[in-house]
Coordinates of C-alpha atoms (C1' of nucleotides) in Angstrom, one line a residue:
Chain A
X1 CA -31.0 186.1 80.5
X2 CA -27.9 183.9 81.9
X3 CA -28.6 180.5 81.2
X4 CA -28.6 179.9 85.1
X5 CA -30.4 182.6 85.9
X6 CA -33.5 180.0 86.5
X7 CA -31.5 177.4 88.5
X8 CA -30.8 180.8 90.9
X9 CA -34.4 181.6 90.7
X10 CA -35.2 178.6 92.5
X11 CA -31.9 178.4 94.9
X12 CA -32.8 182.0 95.9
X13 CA -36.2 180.9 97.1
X14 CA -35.0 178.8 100.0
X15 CA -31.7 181.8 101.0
X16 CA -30.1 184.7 100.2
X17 CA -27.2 184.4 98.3
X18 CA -24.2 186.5 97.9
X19 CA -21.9 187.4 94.8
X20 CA -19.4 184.6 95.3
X21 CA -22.4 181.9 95.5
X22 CA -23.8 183.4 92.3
X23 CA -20.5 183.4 90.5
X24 CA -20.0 179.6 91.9
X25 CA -23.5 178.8 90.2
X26 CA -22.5 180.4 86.7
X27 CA -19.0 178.6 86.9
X28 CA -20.7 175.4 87.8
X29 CA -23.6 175.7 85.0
X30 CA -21.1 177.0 81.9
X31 CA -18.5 174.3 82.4
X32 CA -20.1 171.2 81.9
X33 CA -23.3 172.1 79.9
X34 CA -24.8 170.6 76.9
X35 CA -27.7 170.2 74.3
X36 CA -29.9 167.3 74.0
X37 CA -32.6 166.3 72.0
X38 CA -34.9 163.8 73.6
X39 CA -31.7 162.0 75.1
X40 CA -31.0 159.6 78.1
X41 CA -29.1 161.7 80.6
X42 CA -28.2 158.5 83.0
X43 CA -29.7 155.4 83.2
X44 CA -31.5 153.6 86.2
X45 CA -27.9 151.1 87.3
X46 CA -25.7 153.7 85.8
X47 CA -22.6 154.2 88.6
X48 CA -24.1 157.3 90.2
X49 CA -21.1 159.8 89.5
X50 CA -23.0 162.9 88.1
X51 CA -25.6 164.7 88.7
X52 CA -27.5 167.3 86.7
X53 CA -29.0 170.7 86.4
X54 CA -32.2 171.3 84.1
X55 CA -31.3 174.6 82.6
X56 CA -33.5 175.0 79.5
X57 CA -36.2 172.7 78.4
X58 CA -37.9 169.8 80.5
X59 CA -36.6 166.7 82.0
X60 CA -38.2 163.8 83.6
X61 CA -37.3 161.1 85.8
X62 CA -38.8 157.0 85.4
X63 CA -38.3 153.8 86.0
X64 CA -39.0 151.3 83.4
X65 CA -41.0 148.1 84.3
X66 CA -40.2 144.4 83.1
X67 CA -42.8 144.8 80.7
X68 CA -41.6 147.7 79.1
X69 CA -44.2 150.0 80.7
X70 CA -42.7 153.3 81.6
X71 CA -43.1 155.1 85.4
X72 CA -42.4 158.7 84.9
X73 CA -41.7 159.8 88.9
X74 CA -41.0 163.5 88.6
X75 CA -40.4 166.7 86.1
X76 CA -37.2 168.4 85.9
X77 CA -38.6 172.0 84.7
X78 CA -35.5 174.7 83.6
X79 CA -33.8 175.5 86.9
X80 CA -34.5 172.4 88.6
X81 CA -31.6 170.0 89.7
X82 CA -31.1 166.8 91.2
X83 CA -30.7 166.5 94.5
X84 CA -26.9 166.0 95.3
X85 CA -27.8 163.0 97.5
X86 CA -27.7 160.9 94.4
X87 CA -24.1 160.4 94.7
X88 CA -24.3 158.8 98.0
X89 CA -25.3 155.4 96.8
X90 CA -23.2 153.6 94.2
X91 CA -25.9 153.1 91.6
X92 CA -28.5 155.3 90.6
X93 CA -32.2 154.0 90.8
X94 CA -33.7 155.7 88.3
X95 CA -33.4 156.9 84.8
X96 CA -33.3 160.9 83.6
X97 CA -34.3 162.0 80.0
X98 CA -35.0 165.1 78.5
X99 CA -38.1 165.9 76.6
X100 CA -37.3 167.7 73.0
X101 CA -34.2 170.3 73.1
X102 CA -32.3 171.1 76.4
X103 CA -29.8 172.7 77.9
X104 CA -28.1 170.3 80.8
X105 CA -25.2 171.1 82.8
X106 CA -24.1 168.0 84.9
X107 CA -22.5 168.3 88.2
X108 CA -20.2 165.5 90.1
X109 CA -18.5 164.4 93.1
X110 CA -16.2 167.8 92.8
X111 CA -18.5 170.3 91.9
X112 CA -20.1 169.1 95.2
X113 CA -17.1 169.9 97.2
X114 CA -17.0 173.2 95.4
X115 CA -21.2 173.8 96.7
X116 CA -19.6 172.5 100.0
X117 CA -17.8 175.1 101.1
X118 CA -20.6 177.7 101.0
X119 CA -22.8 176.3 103.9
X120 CA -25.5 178.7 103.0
X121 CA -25.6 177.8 99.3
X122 CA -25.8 174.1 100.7
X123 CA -28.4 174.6 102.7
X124 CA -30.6 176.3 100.2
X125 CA -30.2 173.2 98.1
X126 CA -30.8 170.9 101.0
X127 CA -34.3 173.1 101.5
X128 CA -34.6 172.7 97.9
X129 CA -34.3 169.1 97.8
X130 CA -36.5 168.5 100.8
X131 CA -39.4 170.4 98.7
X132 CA -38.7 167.7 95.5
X133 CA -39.5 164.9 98.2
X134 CA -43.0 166.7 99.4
X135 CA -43.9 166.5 95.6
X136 CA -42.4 162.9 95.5
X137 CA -44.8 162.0 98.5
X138 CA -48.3 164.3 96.7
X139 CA -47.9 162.1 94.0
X140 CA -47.9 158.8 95.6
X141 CA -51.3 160.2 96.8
X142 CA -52.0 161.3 93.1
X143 CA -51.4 158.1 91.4
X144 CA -53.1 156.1 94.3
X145 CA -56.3 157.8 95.5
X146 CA -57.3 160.1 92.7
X147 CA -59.4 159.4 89.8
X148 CA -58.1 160.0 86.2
X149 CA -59.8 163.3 86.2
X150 CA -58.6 164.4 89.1
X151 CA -55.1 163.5 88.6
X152 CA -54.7 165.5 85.7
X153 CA -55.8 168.3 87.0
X154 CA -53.6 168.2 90.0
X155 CA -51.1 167.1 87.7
X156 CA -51.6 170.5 85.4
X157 CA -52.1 172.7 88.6
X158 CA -48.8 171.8 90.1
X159 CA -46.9 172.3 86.8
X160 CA -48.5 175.7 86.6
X161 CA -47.6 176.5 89.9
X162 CA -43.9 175.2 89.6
X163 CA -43.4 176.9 86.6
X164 CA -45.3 180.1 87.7
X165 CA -43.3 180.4 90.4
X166 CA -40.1 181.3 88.2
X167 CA -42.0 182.9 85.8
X168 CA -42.3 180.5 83.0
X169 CA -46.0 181.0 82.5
X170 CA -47.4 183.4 80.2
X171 CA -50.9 184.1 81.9
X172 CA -52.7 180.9 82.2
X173 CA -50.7 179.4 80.0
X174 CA -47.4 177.7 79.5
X175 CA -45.2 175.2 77.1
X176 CA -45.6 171.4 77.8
X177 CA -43.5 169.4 75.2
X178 CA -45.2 166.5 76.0
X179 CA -47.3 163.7 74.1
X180 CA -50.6 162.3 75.8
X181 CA -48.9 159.2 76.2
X182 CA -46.0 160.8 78.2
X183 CA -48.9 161.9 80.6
X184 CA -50.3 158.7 81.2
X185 CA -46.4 157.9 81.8
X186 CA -46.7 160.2 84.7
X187 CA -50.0 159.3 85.3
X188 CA -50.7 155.6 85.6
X189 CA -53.3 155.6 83.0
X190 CA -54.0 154.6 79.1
X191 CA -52.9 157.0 76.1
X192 CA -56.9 156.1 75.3
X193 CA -58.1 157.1 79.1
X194 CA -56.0 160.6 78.5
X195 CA -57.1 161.9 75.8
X196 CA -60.4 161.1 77.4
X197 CA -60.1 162.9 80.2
X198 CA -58.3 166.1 78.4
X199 CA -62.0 166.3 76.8
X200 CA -63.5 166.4 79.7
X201 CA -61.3 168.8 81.4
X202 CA -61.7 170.9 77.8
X203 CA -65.7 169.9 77.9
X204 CA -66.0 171.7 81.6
X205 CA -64.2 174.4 80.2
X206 CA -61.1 174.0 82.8
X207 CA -58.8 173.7 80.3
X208 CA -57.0 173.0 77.1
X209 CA -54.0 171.0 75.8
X210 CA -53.0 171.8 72.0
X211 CA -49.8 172.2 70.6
X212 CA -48.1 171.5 73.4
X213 CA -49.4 174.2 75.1
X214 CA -51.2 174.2 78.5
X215 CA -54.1 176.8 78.6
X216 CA -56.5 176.8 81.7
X217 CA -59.3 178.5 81.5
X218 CA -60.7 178.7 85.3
X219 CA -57.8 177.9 87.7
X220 CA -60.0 177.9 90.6
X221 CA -62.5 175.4 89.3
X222 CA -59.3 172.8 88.0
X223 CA -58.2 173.5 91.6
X224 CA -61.4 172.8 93.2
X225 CA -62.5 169.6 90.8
X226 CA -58.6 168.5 91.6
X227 CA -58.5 168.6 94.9
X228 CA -55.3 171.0 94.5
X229 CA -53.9 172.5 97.8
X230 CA -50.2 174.1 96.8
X231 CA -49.0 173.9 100.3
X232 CA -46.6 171.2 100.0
X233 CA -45.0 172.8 97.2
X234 CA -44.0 175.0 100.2
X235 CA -43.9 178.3 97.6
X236 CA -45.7 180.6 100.4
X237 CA -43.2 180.1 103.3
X238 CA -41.5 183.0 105.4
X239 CA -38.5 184.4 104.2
X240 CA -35.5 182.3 104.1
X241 CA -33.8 182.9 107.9
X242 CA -37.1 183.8 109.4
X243 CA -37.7 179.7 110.6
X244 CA -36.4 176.7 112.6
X245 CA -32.7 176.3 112.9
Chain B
X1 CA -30.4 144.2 123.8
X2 CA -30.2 147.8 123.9
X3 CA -33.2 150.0 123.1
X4 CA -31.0 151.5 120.3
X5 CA -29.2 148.4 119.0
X6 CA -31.4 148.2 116.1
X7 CA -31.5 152.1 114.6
X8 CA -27.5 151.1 115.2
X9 CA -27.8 148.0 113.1
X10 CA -29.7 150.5 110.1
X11 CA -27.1 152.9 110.4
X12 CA -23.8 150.8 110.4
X13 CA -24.7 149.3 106.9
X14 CA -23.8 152.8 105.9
X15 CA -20.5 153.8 107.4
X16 CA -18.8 152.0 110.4
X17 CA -19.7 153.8 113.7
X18 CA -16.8 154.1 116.3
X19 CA -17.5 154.1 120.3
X20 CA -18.3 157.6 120.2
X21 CA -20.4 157.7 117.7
X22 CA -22.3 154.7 118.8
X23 CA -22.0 156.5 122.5
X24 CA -24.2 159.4 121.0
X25 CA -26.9 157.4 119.2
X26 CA -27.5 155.1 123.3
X27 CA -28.0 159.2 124.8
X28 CA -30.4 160.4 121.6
X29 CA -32.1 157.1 121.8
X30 CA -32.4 157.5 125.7
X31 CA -33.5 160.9 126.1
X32 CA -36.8 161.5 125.2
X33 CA -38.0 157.9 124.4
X34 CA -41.8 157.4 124.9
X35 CA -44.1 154.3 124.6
X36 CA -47.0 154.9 122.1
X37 CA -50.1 153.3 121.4
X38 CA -52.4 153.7 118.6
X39 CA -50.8 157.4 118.7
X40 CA -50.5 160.6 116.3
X41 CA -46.7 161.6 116.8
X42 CA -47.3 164.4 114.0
X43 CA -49.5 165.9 111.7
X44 CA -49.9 167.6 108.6
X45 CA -49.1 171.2 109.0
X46 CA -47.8 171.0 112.6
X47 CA -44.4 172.9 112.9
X48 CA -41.5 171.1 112.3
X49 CA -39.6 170.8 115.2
X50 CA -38.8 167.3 115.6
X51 CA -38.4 164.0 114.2
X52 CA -38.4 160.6 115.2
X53 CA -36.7 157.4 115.4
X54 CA -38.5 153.8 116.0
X55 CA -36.6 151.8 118.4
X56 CA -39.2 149.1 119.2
X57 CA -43.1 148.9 117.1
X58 CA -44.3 150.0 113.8
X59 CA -45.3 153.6 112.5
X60 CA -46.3 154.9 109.2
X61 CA -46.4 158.1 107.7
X62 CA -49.1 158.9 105.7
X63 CA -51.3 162.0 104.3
X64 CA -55.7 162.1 104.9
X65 CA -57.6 163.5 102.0
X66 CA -60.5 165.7 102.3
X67 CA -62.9 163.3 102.0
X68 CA -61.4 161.3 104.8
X69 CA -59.3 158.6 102.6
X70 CA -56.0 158.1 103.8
X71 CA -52.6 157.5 101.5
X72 CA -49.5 155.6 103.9
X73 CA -46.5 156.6 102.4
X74 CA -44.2 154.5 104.0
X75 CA -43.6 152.6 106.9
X76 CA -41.2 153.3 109.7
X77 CA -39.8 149.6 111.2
X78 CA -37.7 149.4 114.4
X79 CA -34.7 150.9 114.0
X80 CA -36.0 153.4 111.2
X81 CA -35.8 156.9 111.6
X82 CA -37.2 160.0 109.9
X83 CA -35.4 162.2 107.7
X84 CA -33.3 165.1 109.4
X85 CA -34.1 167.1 106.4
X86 CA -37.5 167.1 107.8
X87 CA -36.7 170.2 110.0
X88 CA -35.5 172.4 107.0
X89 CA -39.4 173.8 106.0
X90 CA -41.4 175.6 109.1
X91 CA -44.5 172.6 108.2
X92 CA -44.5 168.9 107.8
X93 CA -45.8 167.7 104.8
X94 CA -47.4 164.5 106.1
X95 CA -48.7 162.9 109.5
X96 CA -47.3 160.0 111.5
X97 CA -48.8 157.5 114.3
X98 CA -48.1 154.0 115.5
X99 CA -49.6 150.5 115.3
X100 CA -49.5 149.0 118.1
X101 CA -47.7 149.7 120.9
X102 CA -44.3 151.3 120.2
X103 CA -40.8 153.1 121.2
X104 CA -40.3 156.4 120.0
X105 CA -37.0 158.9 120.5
X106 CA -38.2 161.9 119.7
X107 CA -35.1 164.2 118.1
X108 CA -34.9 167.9 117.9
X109 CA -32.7 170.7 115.7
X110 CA -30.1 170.2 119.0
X111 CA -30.3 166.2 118.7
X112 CA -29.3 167.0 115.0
X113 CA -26.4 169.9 116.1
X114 CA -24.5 166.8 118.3
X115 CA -25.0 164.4 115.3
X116 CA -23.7 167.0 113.0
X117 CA -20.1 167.4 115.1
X118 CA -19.5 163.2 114.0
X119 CA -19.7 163.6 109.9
X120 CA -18.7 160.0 109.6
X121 CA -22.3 159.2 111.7
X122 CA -24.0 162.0 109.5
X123 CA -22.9 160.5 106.3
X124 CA -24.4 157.3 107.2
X125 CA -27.7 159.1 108.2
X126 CA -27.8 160.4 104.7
X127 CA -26.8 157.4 103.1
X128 CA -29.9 155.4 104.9
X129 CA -31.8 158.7 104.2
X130 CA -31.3 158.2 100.4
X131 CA -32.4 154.5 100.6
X132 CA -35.5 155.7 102.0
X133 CA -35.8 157.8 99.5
X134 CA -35.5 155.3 96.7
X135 CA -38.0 153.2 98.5
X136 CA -40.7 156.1 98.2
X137 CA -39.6 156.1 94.0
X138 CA -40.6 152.3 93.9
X139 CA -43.8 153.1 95.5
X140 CA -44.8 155.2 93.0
X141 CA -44.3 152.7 90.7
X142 CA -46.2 150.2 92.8
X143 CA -49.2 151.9 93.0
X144 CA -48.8 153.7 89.7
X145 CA -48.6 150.4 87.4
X146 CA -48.9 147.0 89.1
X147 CA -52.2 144.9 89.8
X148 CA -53.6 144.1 93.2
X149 CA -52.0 141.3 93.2
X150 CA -48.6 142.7 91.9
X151 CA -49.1 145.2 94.6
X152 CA -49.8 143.2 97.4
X153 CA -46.6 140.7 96.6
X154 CA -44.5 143.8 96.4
X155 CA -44.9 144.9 99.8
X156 CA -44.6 141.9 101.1
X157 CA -41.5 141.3 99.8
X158 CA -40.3 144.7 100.8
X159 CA -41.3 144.7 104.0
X160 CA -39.7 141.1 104.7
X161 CA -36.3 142.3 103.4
X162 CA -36.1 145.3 105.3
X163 CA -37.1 143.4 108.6
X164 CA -34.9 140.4 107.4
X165 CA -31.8 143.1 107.6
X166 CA -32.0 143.6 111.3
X167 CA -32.8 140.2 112.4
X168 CA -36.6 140.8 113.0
X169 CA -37.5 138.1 110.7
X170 CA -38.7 134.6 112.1
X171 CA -37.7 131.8 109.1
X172 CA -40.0 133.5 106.8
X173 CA -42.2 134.8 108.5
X174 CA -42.6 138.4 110.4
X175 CA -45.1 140.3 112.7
X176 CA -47.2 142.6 110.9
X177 CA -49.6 144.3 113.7
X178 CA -51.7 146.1 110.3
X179 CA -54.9 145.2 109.1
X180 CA -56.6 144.6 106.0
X181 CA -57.8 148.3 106.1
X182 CA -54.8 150.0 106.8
X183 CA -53.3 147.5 103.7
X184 CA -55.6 148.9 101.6
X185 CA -54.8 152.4 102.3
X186 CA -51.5 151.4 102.0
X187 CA -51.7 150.3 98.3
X188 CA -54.8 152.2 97.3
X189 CA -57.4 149.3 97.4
X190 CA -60.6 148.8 98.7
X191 CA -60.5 146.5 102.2
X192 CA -62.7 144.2 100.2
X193 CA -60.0 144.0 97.5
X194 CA -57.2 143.7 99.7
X195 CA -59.2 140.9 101.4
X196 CA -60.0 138.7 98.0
X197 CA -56.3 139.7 96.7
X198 CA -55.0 137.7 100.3
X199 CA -56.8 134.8 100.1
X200 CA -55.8 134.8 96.1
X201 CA -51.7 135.2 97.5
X202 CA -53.1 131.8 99.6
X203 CA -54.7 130.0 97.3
X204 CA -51.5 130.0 95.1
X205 CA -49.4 129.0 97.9
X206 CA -47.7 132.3 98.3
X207 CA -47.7 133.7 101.5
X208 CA -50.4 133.8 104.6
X209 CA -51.9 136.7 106.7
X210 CA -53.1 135.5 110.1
X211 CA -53.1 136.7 113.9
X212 CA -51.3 139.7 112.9
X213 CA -48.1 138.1 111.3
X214 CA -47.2 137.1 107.4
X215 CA -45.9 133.8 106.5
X216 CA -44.2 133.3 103.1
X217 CA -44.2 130.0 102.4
X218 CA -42.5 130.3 98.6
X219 CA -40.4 133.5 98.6
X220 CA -39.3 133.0 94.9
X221 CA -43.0 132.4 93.5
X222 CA -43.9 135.9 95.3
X223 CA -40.7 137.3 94.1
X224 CA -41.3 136.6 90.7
X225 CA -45.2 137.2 91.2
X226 CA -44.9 140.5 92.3
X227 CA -41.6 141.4 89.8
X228 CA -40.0 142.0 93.2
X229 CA -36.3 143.3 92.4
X230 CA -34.8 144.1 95.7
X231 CA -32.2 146.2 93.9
X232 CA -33.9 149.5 95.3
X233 CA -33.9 148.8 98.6
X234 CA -29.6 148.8 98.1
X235 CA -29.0 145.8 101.0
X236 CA -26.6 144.3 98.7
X237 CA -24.5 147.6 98.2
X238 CA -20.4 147.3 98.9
X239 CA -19.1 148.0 102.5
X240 CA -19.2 151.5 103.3
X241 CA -16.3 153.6 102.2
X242 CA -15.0 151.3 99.4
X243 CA -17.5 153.5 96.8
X244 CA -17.2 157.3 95.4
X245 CA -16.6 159.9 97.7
Chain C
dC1 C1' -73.3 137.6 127.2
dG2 C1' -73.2 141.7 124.6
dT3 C1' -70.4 144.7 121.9
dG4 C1' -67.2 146.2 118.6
dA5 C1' -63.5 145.7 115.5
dG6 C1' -62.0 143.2 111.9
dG7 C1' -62.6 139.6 108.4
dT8 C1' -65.4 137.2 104.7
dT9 C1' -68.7 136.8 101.1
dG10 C1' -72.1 138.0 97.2
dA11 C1' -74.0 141.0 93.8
dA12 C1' -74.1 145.0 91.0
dG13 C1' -71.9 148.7 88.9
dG14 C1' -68.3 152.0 87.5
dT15 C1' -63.8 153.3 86.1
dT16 C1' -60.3 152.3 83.3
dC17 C1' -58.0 149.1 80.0
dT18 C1' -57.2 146.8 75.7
dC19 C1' -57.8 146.2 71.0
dA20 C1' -58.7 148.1 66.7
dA21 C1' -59.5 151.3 63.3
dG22 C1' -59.5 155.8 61.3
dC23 C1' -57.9 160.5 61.4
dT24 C1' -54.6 164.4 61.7
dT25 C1' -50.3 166.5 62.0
dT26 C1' -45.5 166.6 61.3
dG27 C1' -41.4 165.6 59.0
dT28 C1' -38.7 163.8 55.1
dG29 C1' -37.0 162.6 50.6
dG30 C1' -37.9 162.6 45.8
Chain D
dC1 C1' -43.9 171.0 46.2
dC2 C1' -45.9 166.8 46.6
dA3 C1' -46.0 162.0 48.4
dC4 C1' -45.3 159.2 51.8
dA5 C1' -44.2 157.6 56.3
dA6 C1' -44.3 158.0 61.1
dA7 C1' -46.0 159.7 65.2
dG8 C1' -49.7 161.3 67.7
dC9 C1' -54.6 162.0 68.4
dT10 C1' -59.5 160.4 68.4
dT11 C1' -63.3 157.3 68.6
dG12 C1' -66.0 152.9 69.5
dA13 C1' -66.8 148.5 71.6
dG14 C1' -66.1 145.0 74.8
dA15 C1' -63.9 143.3 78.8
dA16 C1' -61.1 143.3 83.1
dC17 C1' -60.2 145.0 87.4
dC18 C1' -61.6 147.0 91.3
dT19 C1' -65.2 149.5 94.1
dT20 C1' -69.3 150.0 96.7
dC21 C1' -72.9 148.4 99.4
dA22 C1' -74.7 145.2 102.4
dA23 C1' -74.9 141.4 105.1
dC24 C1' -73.0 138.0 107.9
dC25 C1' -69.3 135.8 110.5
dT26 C1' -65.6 135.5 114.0
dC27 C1' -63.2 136.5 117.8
dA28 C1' -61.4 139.2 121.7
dC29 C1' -62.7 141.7 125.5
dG30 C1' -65.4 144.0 129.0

DNA sequence: CGTGAGGTTGAAGGTTCTCAAGCTTTGTGG
DNA sequence: CCACAAAGCTTGAGAACCTTCAACCTCACG
């Protein structure tokens, strides 16, 4: 498998892409692409020059408080990207780092202009980008009107159905290189008030997290006692070309 | 003062309109504007067809759980406008109605056809878009990991720098036709909590909440209160065209 | 003057947090 | 291969923050 081959999974969701926008892709994620190992891609101030493609491993995007406590505002799975808007403001407002070991390619201001002049490959990453910012706006519900139980769940429901949808599940299952603490990160919550809660969720026999592996047992109970409804992760919609102009 | 002068005033902090350009926004702005009152201007799950600009009022967007709770995700001020990108799925994600009484320009895919022939007035729309952006980022933080208190400040503060950059500030103090309720399901707090958390911000000397209109009487204690860091909300970014392309 | 929306107050309880300790796993150097 | 250290997980107890429920108050408005 082509390491971009996920980043065109995703692309290919939102349009049809021809043979020069493919070869565009694999040009744009071979040149500039690296390894890290639980590194600080770009840091919340950093002059916002670059951008970046996820195309092995995980990713996540925070904010760091005063106090040293950590935000985590959204997962960068393999094949996710940033949304090229980044570059329009002169400092970024967030920071990126990677979780364990993976494979990053970064894009700037001229591998842009390169995406620009294939309106249709521009527009699938516009659509793209418009879906990160319905997850942006679930979790703001998440965090604020969910209980710790419920949040989890949603939180594990939506990972399974991000990374299902590229096929990085096997089964119920799938890889989560994440401690507990990083979840309460994403979360809002104590390390203590987690590890709790994955109890309970493995008590009710909805799921399991163990060697940083994600197994649920009864998807449609998690979904139910989470209050999960995948529509704005907008995976069912029509055929690219078949909606509004 | 012109129905439009204020969604001008947004979007000339992000590039520098010409007479053209500033002809175009005075027709979209004309068009289809409609006075409001305590109205739904979308919901959830309705086709996404439109979009809409605020010239006079307050709206909100914001997302009703099944049990009836509401989450606001963000507030739309005069002279804010929706996100264009907002027509690129077939559903919106989220629901939007006004306090109050209010002017709305409702915009359509052709509104956004005759914005897209001026890419110098499209740029700026993204720019503004990408601010908004970051300001949906800091809310996850706000209800994610501050106190009531914390919480309460922080919006506060927000919300009087955004009004304070198009002149609809008084001294320090603003209109706010909310109430304690719609507060609450702003940050995720009971009305009783937002209730005791006000009379707290008063008791310290902070700000007041009366007749429909904030007063902060010490802007740096709330500042620093709250961990306020206007930085997000990019007001203090350089003139427009003097950072990367 | 009655009504309804919104604001205020008190009491009780629940969810989640902090602190602190012990345990398990993983990785590393001798 | 073992010893040790470091990181992560688990558990308990007490406390803080915030919620719910319920009542009462205030004020604008018909």
């Amino acid at each position: 498998m082509s390491t971009v081959t996920l980043w065109t999974r995703r692309l290919a969701r939102h349009a049809t892409l021809d043979h020069e926008e493919h070869r565009l892709l694999e040009q744009l994620g071979a040149e500039k692409c690296q390894r890290f190992e639980d590194d600080e891609l770009i840091k919340e101030g950093d002059p916002a020059d670059r951008f970046f493609v996820v195309l092995a491993g995980i990713a996540c995007r925070y904010k760091l408080l005063a106090d040293g406590r950590r935000q985590i505002l959204g997962y960068l799975f393999a094949g996710d990207m940033c949304d090229p808007r980044e570059l329009l403001l002169p400092q970024v407002d967030s920071s990126i780092c990677v979780f364990g070991v993976a494979e990053v390619a970064t894009l700037t201001a001229e591998s842009l202009q390169l995406l620009g002049r294939h309106p249709n490959l521009m527009r699938a990453i516009e659509r793209y980008a418009r879906v990160q910012q319905s997850i942006g706006r679930e979790w703001i519900v998440n965090v604020g009107h969910r209980t710790a139980f419920e949040r989890l769940g949603h939180l594990v429901c939506e990972m399974y159905s991000r990374l299902d949808a590229v096929g990085l599940t096997q089964g119920f299952t799938f890889d989560l290189p994440l401690t507990q603490a990083d979840l309460g990160d994403t979360l809002a919550l104590s390390t203590v008030h987690v590890n709790r809660t994955l109890m309970e969720l493995r008590r009710l026999g909805l799921l399991t997290f163990q060697n940083h592996r994600i197994e649920i047992h009864d998807f449609p109970g998690l979904r139910s006692a989470s209050g999960f409804d995948p529509t704005y992760l907008h995976l069912a919609d029509p055929e690219p070309g078949t909606f509004g102009e």
